[in-house]
mmCIF file of N, CA, C and O in Angstrom:
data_model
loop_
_atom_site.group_PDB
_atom_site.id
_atom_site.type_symbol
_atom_site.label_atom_id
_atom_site.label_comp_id
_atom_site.label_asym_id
_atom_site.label_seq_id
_atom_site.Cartn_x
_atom_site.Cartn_y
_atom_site.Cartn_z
ATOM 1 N N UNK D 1 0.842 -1.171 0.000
ATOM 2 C CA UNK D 1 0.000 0.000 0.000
ATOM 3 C C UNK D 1 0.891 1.239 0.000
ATOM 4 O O UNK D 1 1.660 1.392 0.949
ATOM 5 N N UNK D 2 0.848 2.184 -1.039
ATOM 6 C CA UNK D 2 1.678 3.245 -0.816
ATOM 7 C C UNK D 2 0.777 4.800 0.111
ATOM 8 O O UNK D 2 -0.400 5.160 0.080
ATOM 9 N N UNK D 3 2.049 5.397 0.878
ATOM 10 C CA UNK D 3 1.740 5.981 1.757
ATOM 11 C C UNK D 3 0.859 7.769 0.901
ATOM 12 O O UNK D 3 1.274 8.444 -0.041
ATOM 13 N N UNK D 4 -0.253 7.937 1.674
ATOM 14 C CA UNK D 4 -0.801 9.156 1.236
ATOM 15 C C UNK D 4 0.412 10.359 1.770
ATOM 16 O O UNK D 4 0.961 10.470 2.866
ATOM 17 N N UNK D 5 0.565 11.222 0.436
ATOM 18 C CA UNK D 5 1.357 12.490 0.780
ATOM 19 C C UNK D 5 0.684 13.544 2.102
ATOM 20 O O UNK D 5 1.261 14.282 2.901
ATOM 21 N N UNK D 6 -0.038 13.385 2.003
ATOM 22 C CA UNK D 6 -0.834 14.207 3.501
ATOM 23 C C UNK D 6 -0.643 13.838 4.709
ATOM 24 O O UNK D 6 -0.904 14.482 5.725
ATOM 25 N N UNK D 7 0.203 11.917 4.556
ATOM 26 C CA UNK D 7 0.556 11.713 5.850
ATOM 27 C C UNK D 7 2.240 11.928 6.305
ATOM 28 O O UNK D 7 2.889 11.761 7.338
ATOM 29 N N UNK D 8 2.505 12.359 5.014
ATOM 30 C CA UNK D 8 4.082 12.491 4.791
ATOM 31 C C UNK D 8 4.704 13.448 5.766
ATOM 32 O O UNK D 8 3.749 14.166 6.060
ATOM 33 N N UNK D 9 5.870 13.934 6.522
ATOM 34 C CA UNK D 9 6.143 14.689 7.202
ATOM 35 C C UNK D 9 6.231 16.129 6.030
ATOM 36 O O UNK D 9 6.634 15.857 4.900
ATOM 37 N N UNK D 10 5.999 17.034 6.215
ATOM 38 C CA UNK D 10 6.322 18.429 5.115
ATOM 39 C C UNK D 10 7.848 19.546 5.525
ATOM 40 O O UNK D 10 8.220 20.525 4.879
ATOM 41 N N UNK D 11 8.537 18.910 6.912
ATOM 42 C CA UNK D 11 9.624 19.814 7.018
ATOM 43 C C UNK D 11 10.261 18.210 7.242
ATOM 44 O O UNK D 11 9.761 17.243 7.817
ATOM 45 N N UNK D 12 11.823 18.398 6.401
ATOM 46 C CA UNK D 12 12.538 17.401 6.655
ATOM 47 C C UNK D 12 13.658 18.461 7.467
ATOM 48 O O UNK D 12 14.029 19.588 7.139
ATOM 49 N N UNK D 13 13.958 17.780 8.427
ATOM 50 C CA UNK D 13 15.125 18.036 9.358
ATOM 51 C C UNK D 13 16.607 17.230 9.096
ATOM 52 O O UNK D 13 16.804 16.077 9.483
ATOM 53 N N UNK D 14 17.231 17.744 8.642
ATOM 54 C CA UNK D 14 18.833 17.229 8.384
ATOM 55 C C UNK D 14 20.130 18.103 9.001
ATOM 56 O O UNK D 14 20.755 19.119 8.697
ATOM 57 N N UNK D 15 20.148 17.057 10.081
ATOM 58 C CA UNK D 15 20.811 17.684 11.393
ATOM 59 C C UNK D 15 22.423 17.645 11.009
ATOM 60 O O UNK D 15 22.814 16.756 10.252
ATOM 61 N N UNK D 16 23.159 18.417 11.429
ATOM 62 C CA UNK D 16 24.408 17.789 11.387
ATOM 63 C C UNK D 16 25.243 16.212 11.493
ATOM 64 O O UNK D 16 26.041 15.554 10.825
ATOM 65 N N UNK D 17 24.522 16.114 12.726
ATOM 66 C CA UNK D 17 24.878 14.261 13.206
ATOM 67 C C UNK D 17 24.676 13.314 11.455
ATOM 68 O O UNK D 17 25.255 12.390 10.883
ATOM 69 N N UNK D 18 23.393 14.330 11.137
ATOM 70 C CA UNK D 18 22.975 13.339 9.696
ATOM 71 C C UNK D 18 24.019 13.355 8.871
ATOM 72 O O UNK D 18 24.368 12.321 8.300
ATOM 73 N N UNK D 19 24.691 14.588 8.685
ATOM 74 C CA UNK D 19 25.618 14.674 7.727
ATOM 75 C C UNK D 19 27.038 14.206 8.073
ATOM 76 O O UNK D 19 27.760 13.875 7.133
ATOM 77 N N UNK D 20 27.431 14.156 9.107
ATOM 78 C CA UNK D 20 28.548 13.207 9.721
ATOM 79 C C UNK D 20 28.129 11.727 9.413
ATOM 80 O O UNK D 20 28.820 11.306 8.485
ATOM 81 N N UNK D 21 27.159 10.713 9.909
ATOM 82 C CA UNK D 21 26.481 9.510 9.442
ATOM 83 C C UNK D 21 26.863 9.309 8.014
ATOM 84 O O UNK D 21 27.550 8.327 7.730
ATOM 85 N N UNK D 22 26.418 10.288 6.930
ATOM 86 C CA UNK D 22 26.357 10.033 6.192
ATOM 87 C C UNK D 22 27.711 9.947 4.957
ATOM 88 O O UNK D 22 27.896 9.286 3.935
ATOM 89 N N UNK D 23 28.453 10.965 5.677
ATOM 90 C CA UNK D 23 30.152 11.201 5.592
ATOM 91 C C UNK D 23 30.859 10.037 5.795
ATOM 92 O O UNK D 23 31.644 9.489 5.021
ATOM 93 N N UNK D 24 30.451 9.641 7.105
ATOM 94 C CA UNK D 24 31.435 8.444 7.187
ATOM 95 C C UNK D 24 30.735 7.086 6.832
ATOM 96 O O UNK D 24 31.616 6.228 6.892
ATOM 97 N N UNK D 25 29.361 6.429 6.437
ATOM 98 C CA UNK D 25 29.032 5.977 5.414
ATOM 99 C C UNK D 25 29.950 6.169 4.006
ATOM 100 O O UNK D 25 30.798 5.387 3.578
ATOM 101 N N UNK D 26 29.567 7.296 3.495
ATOM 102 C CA UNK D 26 30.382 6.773 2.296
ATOM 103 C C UNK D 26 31.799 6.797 1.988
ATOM 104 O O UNK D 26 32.252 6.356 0.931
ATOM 105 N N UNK D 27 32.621 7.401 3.073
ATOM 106 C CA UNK D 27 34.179 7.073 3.204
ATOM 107 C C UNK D 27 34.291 5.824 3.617
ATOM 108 O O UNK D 27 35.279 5.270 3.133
ATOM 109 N N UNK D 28 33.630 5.134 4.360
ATOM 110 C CA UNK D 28 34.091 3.997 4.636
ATOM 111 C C UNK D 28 33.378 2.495 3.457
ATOM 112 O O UNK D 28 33.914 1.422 3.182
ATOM 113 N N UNK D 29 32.269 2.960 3.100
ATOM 114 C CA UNK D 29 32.118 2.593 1.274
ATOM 115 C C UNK D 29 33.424 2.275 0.169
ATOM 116 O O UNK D 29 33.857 1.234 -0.326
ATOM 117 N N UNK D 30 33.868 3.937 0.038
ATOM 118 C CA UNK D 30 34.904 3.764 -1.188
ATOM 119 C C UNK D 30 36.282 3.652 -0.206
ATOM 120 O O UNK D 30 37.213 3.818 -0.994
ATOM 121 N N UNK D 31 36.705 3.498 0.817
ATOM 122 C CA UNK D 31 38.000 3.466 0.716
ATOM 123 C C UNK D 31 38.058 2.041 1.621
ATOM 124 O O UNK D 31 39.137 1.674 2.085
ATOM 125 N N UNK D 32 37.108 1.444 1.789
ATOM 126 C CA UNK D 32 37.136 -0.403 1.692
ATOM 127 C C UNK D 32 36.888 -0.546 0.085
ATOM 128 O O UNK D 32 37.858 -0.787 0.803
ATOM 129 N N UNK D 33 36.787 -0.591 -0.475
ATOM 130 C CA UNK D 33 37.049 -0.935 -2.184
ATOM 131 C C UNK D 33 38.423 -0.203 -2.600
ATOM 132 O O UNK D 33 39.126 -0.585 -3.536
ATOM 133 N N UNK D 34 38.648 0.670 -1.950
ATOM 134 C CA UNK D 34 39.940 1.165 -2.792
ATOM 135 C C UNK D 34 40.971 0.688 -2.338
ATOM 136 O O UNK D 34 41.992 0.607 -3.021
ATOM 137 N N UNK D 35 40.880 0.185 -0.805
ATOM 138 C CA UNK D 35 41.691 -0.814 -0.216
ATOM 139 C C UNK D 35 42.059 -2.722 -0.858
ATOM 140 O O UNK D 35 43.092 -3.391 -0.858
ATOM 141 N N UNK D 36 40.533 -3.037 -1.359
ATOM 142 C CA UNK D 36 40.962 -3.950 -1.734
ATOM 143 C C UNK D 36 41.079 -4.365 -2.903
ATOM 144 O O UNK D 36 41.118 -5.531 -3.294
ATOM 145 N N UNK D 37 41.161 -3.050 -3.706
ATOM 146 C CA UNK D 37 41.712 -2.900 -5.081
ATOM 147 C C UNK D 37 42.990 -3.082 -5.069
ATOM 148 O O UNK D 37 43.723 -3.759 -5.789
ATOM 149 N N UNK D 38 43.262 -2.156 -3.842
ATOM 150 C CA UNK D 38 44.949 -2.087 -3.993
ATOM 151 C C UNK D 38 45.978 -3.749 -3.518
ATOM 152 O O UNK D 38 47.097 -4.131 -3.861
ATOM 153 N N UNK D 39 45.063 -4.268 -2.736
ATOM 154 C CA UNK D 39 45.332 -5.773 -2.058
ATOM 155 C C UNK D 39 45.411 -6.651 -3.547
ATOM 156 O O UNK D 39 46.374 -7.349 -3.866
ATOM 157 N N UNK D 40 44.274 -6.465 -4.308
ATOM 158 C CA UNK D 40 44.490 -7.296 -5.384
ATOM 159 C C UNK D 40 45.429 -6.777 -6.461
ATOM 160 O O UNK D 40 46.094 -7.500 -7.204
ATOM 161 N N UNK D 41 45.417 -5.754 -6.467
ATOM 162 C CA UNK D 41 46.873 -5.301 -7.835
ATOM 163 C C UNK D 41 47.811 -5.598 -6.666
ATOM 164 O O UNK D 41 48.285 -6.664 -7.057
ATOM 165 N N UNK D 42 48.352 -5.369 -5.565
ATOM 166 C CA UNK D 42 49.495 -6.090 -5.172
ATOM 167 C C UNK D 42 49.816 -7.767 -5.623
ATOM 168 O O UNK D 42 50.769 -8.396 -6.082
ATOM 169 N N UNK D 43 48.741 -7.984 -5.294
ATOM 170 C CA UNK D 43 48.993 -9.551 -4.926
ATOM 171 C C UNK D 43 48.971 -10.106 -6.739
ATOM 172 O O UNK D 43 49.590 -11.104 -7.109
ATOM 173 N N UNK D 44 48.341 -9.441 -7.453
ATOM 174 C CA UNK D 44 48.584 -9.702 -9.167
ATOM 175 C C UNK D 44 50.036 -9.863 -9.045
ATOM 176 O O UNK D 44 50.736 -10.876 -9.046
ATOM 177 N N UNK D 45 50.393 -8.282 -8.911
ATOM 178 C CA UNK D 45 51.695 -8.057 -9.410
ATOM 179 C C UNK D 45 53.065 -8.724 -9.003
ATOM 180 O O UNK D 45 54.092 -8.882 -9.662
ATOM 181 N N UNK D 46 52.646 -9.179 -7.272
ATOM 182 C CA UNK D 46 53.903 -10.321 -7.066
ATOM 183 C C UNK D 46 53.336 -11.699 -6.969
ATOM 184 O O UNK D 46 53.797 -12.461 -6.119
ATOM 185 N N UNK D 47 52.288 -12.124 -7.839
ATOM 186 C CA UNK D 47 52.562 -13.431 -8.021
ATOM 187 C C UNK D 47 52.922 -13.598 -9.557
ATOM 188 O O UNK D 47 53.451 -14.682 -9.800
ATOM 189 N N UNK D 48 52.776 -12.893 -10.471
ATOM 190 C CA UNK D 48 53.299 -12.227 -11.640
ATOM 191 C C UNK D 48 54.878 -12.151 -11.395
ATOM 192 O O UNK D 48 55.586 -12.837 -12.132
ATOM 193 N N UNK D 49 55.290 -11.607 -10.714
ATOM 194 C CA UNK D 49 56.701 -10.992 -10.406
ATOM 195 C C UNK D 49 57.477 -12.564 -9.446
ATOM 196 O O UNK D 49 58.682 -12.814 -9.449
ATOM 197 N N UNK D 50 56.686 -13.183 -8.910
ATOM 198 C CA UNK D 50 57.485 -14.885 -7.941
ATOM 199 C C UNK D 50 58.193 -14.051 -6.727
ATOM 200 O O UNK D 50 59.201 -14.437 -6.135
ATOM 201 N N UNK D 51 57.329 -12.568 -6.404
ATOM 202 C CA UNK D 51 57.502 -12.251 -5.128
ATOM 203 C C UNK D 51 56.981 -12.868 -3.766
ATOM 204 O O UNK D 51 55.879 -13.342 -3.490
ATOM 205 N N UNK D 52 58.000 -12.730 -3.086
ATOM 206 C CA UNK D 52 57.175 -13.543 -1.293
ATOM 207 C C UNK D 52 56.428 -12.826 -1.093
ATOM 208 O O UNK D 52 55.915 -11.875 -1.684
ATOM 209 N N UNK D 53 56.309 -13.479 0.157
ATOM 210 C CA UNK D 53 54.963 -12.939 1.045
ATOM 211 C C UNK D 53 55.530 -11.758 1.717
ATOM 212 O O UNK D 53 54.771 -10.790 1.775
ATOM 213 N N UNK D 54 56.846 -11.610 2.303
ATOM 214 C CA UNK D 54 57.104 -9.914 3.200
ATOM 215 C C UNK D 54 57.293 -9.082 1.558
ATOM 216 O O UNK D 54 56.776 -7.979 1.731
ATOM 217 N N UNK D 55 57.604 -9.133 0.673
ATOM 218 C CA UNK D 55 57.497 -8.386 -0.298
ATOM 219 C C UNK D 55 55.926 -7.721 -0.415
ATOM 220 O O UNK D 55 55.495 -6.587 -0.205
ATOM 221 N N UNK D 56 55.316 -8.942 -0.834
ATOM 222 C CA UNK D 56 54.015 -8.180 -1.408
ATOM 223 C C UNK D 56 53.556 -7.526 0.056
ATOM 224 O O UNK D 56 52.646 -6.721 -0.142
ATOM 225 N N UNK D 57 53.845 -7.611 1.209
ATOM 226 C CA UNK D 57 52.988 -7.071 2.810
ATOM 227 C C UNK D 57 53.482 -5.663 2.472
ATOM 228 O O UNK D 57 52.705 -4.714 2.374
ATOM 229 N N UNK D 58 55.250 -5.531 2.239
ATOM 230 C CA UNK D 58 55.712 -4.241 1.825
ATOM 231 C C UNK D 58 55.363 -3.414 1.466
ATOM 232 O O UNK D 58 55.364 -2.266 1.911
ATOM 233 N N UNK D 59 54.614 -4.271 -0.320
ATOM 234 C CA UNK D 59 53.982 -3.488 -1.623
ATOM 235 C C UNK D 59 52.784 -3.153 -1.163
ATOM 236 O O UNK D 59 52.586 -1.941 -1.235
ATOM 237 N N UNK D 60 51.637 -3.967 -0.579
ATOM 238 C CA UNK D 60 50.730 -3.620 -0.396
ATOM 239 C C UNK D 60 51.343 -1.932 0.936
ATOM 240 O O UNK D 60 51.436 -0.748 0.613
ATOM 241 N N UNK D 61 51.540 -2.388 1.921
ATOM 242 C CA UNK D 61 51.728 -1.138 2.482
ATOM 243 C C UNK D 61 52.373 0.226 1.862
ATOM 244 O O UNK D 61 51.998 1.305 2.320
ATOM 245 N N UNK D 62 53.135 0.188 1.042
ATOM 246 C CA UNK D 62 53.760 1.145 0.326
ATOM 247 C C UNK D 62 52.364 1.976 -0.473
ATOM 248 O O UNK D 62 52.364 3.207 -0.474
ATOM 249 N N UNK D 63 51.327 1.285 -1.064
ATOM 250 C CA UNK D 63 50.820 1.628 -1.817
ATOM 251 C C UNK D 63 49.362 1.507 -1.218
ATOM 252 O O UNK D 63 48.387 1.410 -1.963
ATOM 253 N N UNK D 64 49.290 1.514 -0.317
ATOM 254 C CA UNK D 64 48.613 2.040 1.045
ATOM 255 C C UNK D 64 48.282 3.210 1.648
ATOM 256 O O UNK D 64 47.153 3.603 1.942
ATOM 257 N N UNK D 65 49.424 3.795 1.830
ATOM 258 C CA UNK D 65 49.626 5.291 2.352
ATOM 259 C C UNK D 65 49.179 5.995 1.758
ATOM 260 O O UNK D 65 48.526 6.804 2.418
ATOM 261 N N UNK D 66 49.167 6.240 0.177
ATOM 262 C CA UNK D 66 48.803 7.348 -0.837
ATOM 263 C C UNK D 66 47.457 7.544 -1.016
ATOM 264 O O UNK D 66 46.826 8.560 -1.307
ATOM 265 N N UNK D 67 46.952 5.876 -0.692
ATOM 266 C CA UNK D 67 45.781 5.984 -0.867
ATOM 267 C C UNK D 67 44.862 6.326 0.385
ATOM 268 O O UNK D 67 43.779 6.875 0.184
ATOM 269 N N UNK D 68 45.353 5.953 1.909
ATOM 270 C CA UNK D 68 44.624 6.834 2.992
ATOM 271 C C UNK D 68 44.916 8.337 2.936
ATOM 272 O O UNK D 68 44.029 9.172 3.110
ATOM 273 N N UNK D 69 46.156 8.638 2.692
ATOM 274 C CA UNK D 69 46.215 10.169 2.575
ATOM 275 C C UNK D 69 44.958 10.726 1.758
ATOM 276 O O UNK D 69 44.243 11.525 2.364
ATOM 277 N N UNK D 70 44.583 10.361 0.333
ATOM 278 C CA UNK D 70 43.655 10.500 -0.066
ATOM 279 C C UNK D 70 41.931 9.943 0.089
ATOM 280 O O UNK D 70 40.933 10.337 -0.515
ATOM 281 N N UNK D 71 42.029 9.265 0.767
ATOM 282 C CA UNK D 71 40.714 9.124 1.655
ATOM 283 C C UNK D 71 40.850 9.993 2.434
ATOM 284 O O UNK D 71 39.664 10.324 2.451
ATOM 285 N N UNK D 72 41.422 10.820 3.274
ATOM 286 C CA UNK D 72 41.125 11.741 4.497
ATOM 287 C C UNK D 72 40.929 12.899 3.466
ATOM 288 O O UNK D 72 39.869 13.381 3.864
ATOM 289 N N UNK D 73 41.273 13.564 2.486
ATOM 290 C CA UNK D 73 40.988 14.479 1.461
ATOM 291 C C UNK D 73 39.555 14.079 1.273
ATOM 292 O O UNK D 73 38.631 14.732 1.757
ATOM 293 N N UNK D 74 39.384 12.957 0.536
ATOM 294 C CA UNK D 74 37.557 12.438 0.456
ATOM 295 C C UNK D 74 36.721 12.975 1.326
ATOM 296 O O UNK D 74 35.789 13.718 1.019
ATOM 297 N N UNK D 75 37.113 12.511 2.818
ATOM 298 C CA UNK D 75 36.049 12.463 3.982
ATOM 299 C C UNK D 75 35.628 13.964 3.887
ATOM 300 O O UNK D 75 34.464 14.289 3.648
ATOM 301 N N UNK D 76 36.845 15.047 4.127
ATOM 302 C CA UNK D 76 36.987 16.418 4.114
ATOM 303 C C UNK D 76 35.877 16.749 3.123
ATOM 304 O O UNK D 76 34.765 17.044 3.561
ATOM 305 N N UNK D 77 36.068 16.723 2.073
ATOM 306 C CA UNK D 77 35.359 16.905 0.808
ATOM 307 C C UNK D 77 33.984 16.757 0.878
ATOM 308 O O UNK D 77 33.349 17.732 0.478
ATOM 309 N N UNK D 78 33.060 15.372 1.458
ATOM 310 C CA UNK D 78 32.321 14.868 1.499
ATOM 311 C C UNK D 78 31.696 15.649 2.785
ATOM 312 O O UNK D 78 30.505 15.942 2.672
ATOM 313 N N UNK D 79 32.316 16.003 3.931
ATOM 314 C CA UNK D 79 31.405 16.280 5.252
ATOM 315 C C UNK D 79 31.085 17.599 4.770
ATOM 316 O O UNK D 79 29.988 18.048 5.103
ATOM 317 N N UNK D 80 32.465 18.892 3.447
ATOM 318 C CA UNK D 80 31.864 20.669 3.432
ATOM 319 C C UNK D 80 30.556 19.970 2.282
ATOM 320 O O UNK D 80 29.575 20.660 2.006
ATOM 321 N N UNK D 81 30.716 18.675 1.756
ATOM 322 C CA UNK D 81 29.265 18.637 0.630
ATOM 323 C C UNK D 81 28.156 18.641 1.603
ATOM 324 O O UNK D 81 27.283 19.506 1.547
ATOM 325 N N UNK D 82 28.157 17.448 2.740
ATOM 326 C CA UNK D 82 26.778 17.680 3.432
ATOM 327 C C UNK D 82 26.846 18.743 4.325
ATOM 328 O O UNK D 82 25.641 18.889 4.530
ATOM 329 N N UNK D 83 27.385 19.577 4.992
ATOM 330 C CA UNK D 83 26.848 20.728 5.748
ATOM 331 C C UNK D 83 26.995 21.407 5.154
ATOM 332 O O UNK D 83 26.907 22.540 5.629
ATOM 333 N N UNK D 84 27.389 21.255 3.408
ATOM 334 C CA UNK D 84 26.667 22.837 2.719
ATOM 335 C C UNK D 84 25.473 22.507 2.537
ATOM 336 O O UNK D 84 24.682 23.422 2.766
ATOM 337 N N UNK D 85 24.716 20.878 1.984
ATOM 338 C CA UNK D 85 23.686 20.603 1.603
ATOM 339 C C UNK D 85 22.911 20.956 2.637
ATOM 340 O O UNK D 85 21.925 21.631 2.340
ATOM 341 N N UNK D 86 23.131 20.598 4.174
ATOM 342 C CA UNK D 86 22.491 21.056 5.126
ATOM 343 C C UNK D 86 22.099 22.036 5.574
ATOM 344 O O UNK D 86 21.036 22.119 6.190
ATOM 345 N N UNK D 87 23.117 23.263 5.288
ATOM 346 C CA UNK D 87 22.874 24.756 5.325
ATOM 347 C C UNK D 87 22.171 25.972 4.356
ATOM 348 O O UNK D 87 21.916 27.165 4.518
ATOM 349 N N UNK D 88 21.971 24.780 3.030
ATOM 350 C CA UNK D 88 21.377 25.180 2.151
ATOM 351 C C UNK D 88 19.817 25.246 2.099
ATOM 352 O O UNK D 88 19.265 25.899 1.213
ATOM 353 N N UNK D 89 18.913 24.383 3.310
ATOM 354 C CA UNK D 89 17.961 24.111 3.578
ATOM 355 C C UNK D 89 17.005 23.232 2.419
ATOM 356 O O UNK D 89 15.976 22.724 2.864
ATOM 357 N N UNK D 90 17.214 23.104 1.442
ATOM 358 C CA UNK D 90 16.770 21.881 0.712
ATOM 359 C C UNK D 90 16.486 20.934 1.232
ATOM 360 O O UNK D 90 15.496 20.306 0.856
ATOM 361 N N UNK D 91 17.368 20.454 2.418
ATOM 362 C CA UNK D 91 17.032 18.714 3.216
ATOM 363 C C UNK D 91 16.189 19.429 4.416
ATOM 364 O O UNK D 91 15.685 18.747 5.308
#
């Protein structure tokens, strides 16, 4: 049964807390995939290469760092999108 618009709320409230929730929702979304992107091009590249196991732990960590540095840029990015969206009063 779909809901009548008259019973719908008419002011949506989108609090800060919402936009933090929702910040770290989707940072923690893309930078678990970008993490285990990077796990699998390591592990391609030294079983490709007849690298060990402290090698590829190396590679993977080496190529690790660049990519949390740039997740904390994301998060940044993502929390001025929702408390502008929030301050914009649209939500």
């Amino acid at each position: 049964m779909l809901a009548k618009t008259d019973d719908l709320p008419h002011e949506i409230r989108y609090t800060k807390t919402d936009a933090i929730i929702s910040a770290v929702g989707a940072t923690l979304l893309i930078v678990s995939e970008m993490l285990a992107a990077i796990v699998a091009f390591a592990w391609a590249i030294g079983s490709m290469l007849g690298l060990g196991e402290t090698t590829f732990l190396i590679f993977v960590g080496i190529m690790a760092v660049p990519g949390l540095v740039l997740s904390f840029g994301l998060t940044r990015r993502i929390l001025r999108v929702e408390h502008s969206l929030r301050d914009s009063g649209k939500f």
